[in-house]
Amino acid sequence: MPTWTTRPETPADIPAVREIVTAAFPTAEEADLVDALRADPEAWIDGLSVVVETAEGTLAGHALFTRCHVDGSPALALAPVAVLPAFQRQGAAAIRAGLDSARSLGENLVLVLGHPECYPKFGFAPASRWSVRASFEVPDEALMALTLAPGRPVPSGVIAYAAPFGV
């Protein structure tokens, strides 16, 4: 198991992040989404674009948390998450670091649309548990939520994603 270092993205990391995201997905659509979210001041939150470095200093993974809303209340969308193909299934560090950073910023709710086998290990559960839903058709088990501040109320309703998501 490699040793990872996690840290917030810096401007110098932008080209490498694009390479990671492009390598992890079949098209450049997700890399374009990252660029668009980075340029959107209503979506972007400093410190919540997390990169993972190998012990040799190679950027190997990336996780992005951006602002969304549930029934007008602030929440975070986790997307996309990307790992270079050579490091696939070893990139949990970026998600864990991002969740820790979000918690330290006082965030309460994180939402992800993803593989139901992957995200429960981080504590995510079906968002329907909190009556949170997308504005588009999605399988219940694929839309997941995680509360970061137990005891704080969780909003229910429809997710309003940042404009670059196009939904």
mmCIF file of C-alpha atoms in Angstrom:
data_model
loop_
_atom_site.group_PDB
_atom_site.id
_atom_site.type_symbol
_atom_site.label_atom_id
_atom_site.label_comp_id
_atom_site.label_asym_id
_atom_site.label_seq_id
_atom_site.Cartn_x
_atom_site.Cartn_y
_atom_site.Cartn_z
ATOM 1 C CA MET A 1 0.000 0.000 0.000
ATOM 2 C CA PRO A 2 1.548 3.320 -1.052
ATOM 3 C CA THR A 3 2.042 6.266 1.287
ATOM 4 C CA TRP A 4 -0.183 9.186 0.338
ATOM 5 C CA THR A 5 0.042 12.858 1.119
ATOM 6 C CA THR A 6 -3.158 14.866 0.786
ATOM 7 C CA ARG A 7 -3.445 18.612 0.498
ATOM 8 C CA PRO A 8 -5.634 21.306 -1.039
ATOM 9 C CA GLU A 9 -5.142 21.948 -4.732
ATOM 10 C CA THR A 10 -2.896 24.895 -5.619
ATOM 11 C CA PRO A 11 -2.899 26.857 -8.886
ATOM 12 C CA ALA A 12 0.248 24.968 -9.910
ATOM 13 C CA ASP A 13 -1.701 21.686 -9.650
ATOM 14 C CA ILE A 14 -4.397 22.625 -12.190
ATOM 15 C CA PRO A 15 -2.732 20.989 -15.246
ATOM 16 C CA ALA A 16 -1.992 17.779 -13.297
ATOM 17 C CA VAL A 17 -5.551 17.659 -11.928
ATOM 18 C CA ARG A 18 -6.876 17.929 -15.469
ATOM 19 C CA GLU A 19 -4.581 15.063 -16.524
ATOM 20 C CA ILE A 20 -5.771 12.901 -13.622
ATOM 21 C CA VAL A 21 -9.449 13.516 -14.342
ATOM 22 C CA THR A 22 -9.010 13.009 -18.086
ATOM 23 C CA ALA A 23 -7.140 9.740 -17.506
ATOM 24 C CA ALA A 24 -9.776 8.445 -15.081
ATOM 25 C CA PHE A 25 -12.818 8.981 -17.320
ATOM 26 C CA PRO A 26 -13.598 7.952 -20.907
ATOM 27 C CA THR A 27 -14.058 11.564 -22.109
ATOM 28 C CA ALA A 28 -12.846 15.030 -21.101
ATOM 29 C CA GLU A 29 -16.352 15.941 -19.898
ATOM 30 C CA GLU A 30 -15.494 15.527 -16.198
ATOM 31 C CA ALA A 31 -12.220 17.475 -16.591
ATOM 32 C CA ASP A 32 -14.196 20.265 -18.259
ATOM 33 C CA LEU A 33 -16.640 20.139 -15.342
ATOM 34 C CA VAL A 34 -13.793 20.586 -12.836
ATOM 35 C CA ASP A 35 -12.539 23.602 -14.793
ATOM 36 C CA ALA A 36 -16.038 25.108 -14.934
ATOM 37 C CA LEU A 37 -16.624 24.543 -11.208
ATOM 38 C CA ARG A 38 -13.236 26.103 -10.415
ATOM 39 C CA ALA A 39 -14.340 29.210 -12.351
ATOM 40 C CA ASP A 40 -17.742 29.419 -10.610
ATOM 41 C CA PRO A 41 -17.470 31.559 -7.449
ATOM 42 C CA GLU A 42 -20.837 30.272 -6.218
ATOM 43 C CA ALA A 43 -19.663 26.648 -6.396
ATOM 44 C CA TRP A 44 -15.955 26.770 -5.577
ATOM 45 C CA ILE A 45 -14.843 26.525 -1.937
ATOM 46 C CA ASP A 46 -11.161 27.092 -1.259
ATOM 47 C CA GLY A 47 -9.570 24.060 0.360
ATOM 48 C CA LEU A 48 -12.154 21.547 -0.855
ATOM 49 C CA SER A 49 -10.398 20.525 -4.042
ATOM 50 C CA VAL A 50 -8.075 17.875 -2.645
ATOM 51 C CA VAL A 51 -5.125 16.256 -4.382
ATOM 52 C CA VAL A 52 -3.217 13.127 -3.446
ATOM 53 C CA GLU A 53 0.525 12.851 -3.926
ATOM 54 C CA THR A 54 2.598 9.701 -3.953
ATOM 55 C CA ALA A 55 5.749 9.477 -1.831
ATOM 56 C CA GLU A 56 7.663 10.354 -5.027
ATOM 57 C CA GLY A 57 5.666 13.582 -5.474
ATOM 58 C CA THR A 58 3.417 12.449 -8.326
ATOM 59 C CA LEU A 59 -0.153 13.727 -8.171
ATOM 60 C CA ALA A 60 -2.219 10.551 -8.362
ATOM 61 C CA GLY A 61 -5.743 11.472 -7.287
ATOM 62 C CA HIS A 62 -8.246 14.260 -6.867
ATOM 63 C CA ALA A 63 -11.574 14.779 -5.105
ATOM 64 C CA LEU A 64 -13.725 17.874 -5.522
ATOM 65 C CA PHE A 65 -16.358 19.158 -3.105
ATOM 66 C CA THR A 66 -18.417 22.117 -4.345
ATOM 67 C CA ARG A 67 -21.402 24.071 -3.090
ATOM 68 C CA CYS A 68 -24.890 22.819 -3.801
ATOM 69 C CA HIS A 69 -28.147 23.404 -1.937
ATOM 70 C CA VAL A 70 -30.980 21.256 -0.641
ATOM 71 C CA ASP A 71 -34.222 23.193 -0.443
ATOM 72 C CA GLY A 72 -32.161 26.401 -0.157
ATOM 73 C CA SER A 73 -29.854 25.115 2.597
ATOM 74 C CA PRO A 74 -26.131 24.804 1.825
ATOM 75 C CA ALA A 75 -24.663 21.362 1.210
ATOM 76 C CA LEU A 76 -21.693 19.937 -0.671
ATOM 77 C CA ALA A 77 -21.574 17.878 -3.843
ATOM 78 C CA LEU A 78 -18.701 15.403 -4.048
ATOM 79 C CA ALA A 79 -17.873 15.110 -7.743
ATOM 80 C CA PRO A 80 -15.844 14.197 -9.540
ATOM 81 C CA VAL A 81 -13.434 11.871 -7.807
ATOM 82 C CA ALA A 82 -10.558 10.715 -10.007
ATOM 83 C CA VAL A 83 -7.479 8.548 -9.600
ATOM 84 C CA LEU A 84 -4.826 7.813 -12.197
ATOM 85 C CA PRO A 85 -5.455 4.341 -13.652
ATOM 86 C CA ALA A 86 -2.202 2.972 -12.183
ATOM 87 C CA PHE A 87 -3.505 3.811 -8.695
ATOM 88 C CA GLN A 88 -7.176 2.808 -9.083
ATOM 89 C CA ARG A 89 -8.838 1.414 -5.938
ATOM 90 C CA GLN A 90 -6.195 3.114 -3.795
ATOM 91 C CA GLY A 91 -7.477 6.695 -3.826
ATOM 92 C CA ALA A 92 -9.635 6.901 -0.706
ATOM 93 C CA ALA A 93 -7.212 9.394 0.861
ATOM 94 C CA ALA A 94 -8.532 12.357 -1.157
ATOM 95 C CA ILE A 95 -12.122 11.675 -0.128
ATOM 96 C CA ARG A 96 -11.218 11.230 3.533
ATOM 97 C CA ALA A 97 -9.108 14.416 3.541
ATOM 98 C CA GLY A 98 -11.871 16.358 1.811
ATOM 99 C CA LEU A 99 -14.460 15.157 4.314
ATOM 100 C CA ASP A 100 -12.163 16.179 7.185
ATOM 101 C CA SER A 101 -11.667 19.624 5.632
ATOM 102 C CA ALA A 102 -15.399 20.054 5.050
ATOM 103 C CA ARG A 103 -16.086 19.081 8.656
ATOM 104 C CA SER A 104 -13.504 21.620 9.892
ATOM 105 C CA LEU A 105 -15.202 24.321 7.784
ATOM 106 C CA GLY A 106 -18.488 23.617 9.554
ATOM 107 C CA GLU A 107 -20.204 21.893 6.636
ATOM 108 C CA ASN A 108 -22.990 19.502 7.515
ATOM 109 C CA LEU A 109 -24.227 17.582 4.468
ATOM 110 C CA VAL A 110 -22.280 15.980 1.602
ATOM 111 C CA LEU A 111 -24.035 14.418 -1.375
ATOM 112 C CA VAL A 112 -22.617 12.064 -3.973
ATOM 113 C CA LEU A 113 -24.039 10.344 -7.012
ATOM 114 C CA GLY A 114 -21.910 7.257 -7.394
ATOM 115 C CA HIS A 115 -21.329 3.559 -7.065
ATOM 116 C CA PRO A 116 -23.266 2.178 -4.076
ATOM 117 C CA GLU A 117 -20.412 -0.258 -3.361
ATOM 118 C CA CYS A 118 -17.819 2.507 -3.002
ATOM 119 C CA TYR A 119 -19.163 5.329 -0.858
ATOM 120 C CA PRO A 120 -20.742 3.562 2.144
ATOM 121 C CA LYS A 121 -17.221 2.818 3.456
ATOM 122 C CA PHE A 122 -16.934 6.575 4.050
ATOM 123 C CA GLY A 123 -20.264 6.656 5.901
ATOM 124 C CA PHE A 124 -22.553 7.585 3.003
ATOM 125 C CA ALA A 125 -26.080 6.161 2.981
ATOM 126 C CA PRO A 126 -29.006 6.569 0.566
ATOM 127 C CA ALA A 127 -30.013 10.246 0.545
ATOM 128 C CA SER A 128 -33.642 9.167 0.643
ATOM 129 C CA ARG A 129 -33.071 8.453 4.362
ATOM 130 C CA TRP A 130 -33.160 12.257 4.808
ATOM 131 C CA SER A 131 -35.797 12.816 2.075
ATOM 132 C CA VAL A 132 -33.147 14.334 -0.199
ATOM 133 C CA ARG A 133 -33.611 13.746 -3.911
ATOM 134 C CA ALA A 134 -32.246 14.846 -7.285
ATOM 135 C CA SER A 135 -34.235 16.820 -9.826
ATOM 136 C CA PHE A 136 -33.639 14.018 -12.326
ATOM 137 C CA GLU A 137 -34.206 10.276 -12.341
ATOM 138 C CA VAL A 138 -31.545 8.390 -10.394
ATOM 139 C CA PRO A 139 -31.555 4.987 -8.659
ATOM 140 C CA ASP A 140 -32.128 5.387 -4.917
ATOM 141 C CA GLU A 141 -28.993 3.442 -4.005
ATOM 142 C CA ALA A 142 -26.766 5.673 -6.207
ATOM 143 C CA LEU A 143 -27.679 9.027 -4.618
ATOM 144 C CA MET A 144 -26.028 9.074 -1.206
ATOM 145 C CA ALA A 145 -25.605 11.517 1.647
ATOM 146 C CA LEU A 146 -23.309 11.885 4.627
ATOM 147 C CA THR A 147 -23.890 14.140 7.610
ATOM 148 C CA LEU A 148 -20.741 15.630 9.080
ATOM 149 C CA ALA A 149 -22.234 17.226 12.174
ATOM 150 C CA PRO A 150 -24.349 14.697 14.071
ATOM 151 C CA GLY A 151 -27.192 16.383 15.870
ATOM 152 C CA ARG A 152 -27.472 19.258 13.408
ATOM 153 C CA PRO A 153 -30.670 19.283 11.367
ATOM 154 C CA VAL A 154 -30.380 17.960 7.819
ATOM 155 C CA PRO A 155 -32.430 19.696 5.137
ATOM 156 C CA SER A 156 -34.787 17.644 3.023
ATOM 157 C CA GLY A 157 -35.908 18.358 -0.509
ATOM 158 C CA VAL A 158 -34.474 18.627 -3.991
ATOM 159 C CA ILE A 159 -30.768 19.164 -4.657
ATOM 160 C CA ALA A 160 -29.858 22.315 -6.601
ATOM 161 C CA TYR A 161 -26.440 21.641 -8.103
ATOM 162 C CA ALA A 162 -24.065 24.385 -9.238
ATOM 163 C CA ALA A 163 -24.737 25.619 -12.765
ATOM 164 C CA PRO A 164 -21.760 23.832 -14.386
ATOM 165 C CA PHE A 165 -23.389 20.474 -13.606
ATOM 166 C CA GLY A 166 -26.085 21.375 -16.113
ATOM 167 C CA VAL A 167 -28.993 19.943 -14.091
#
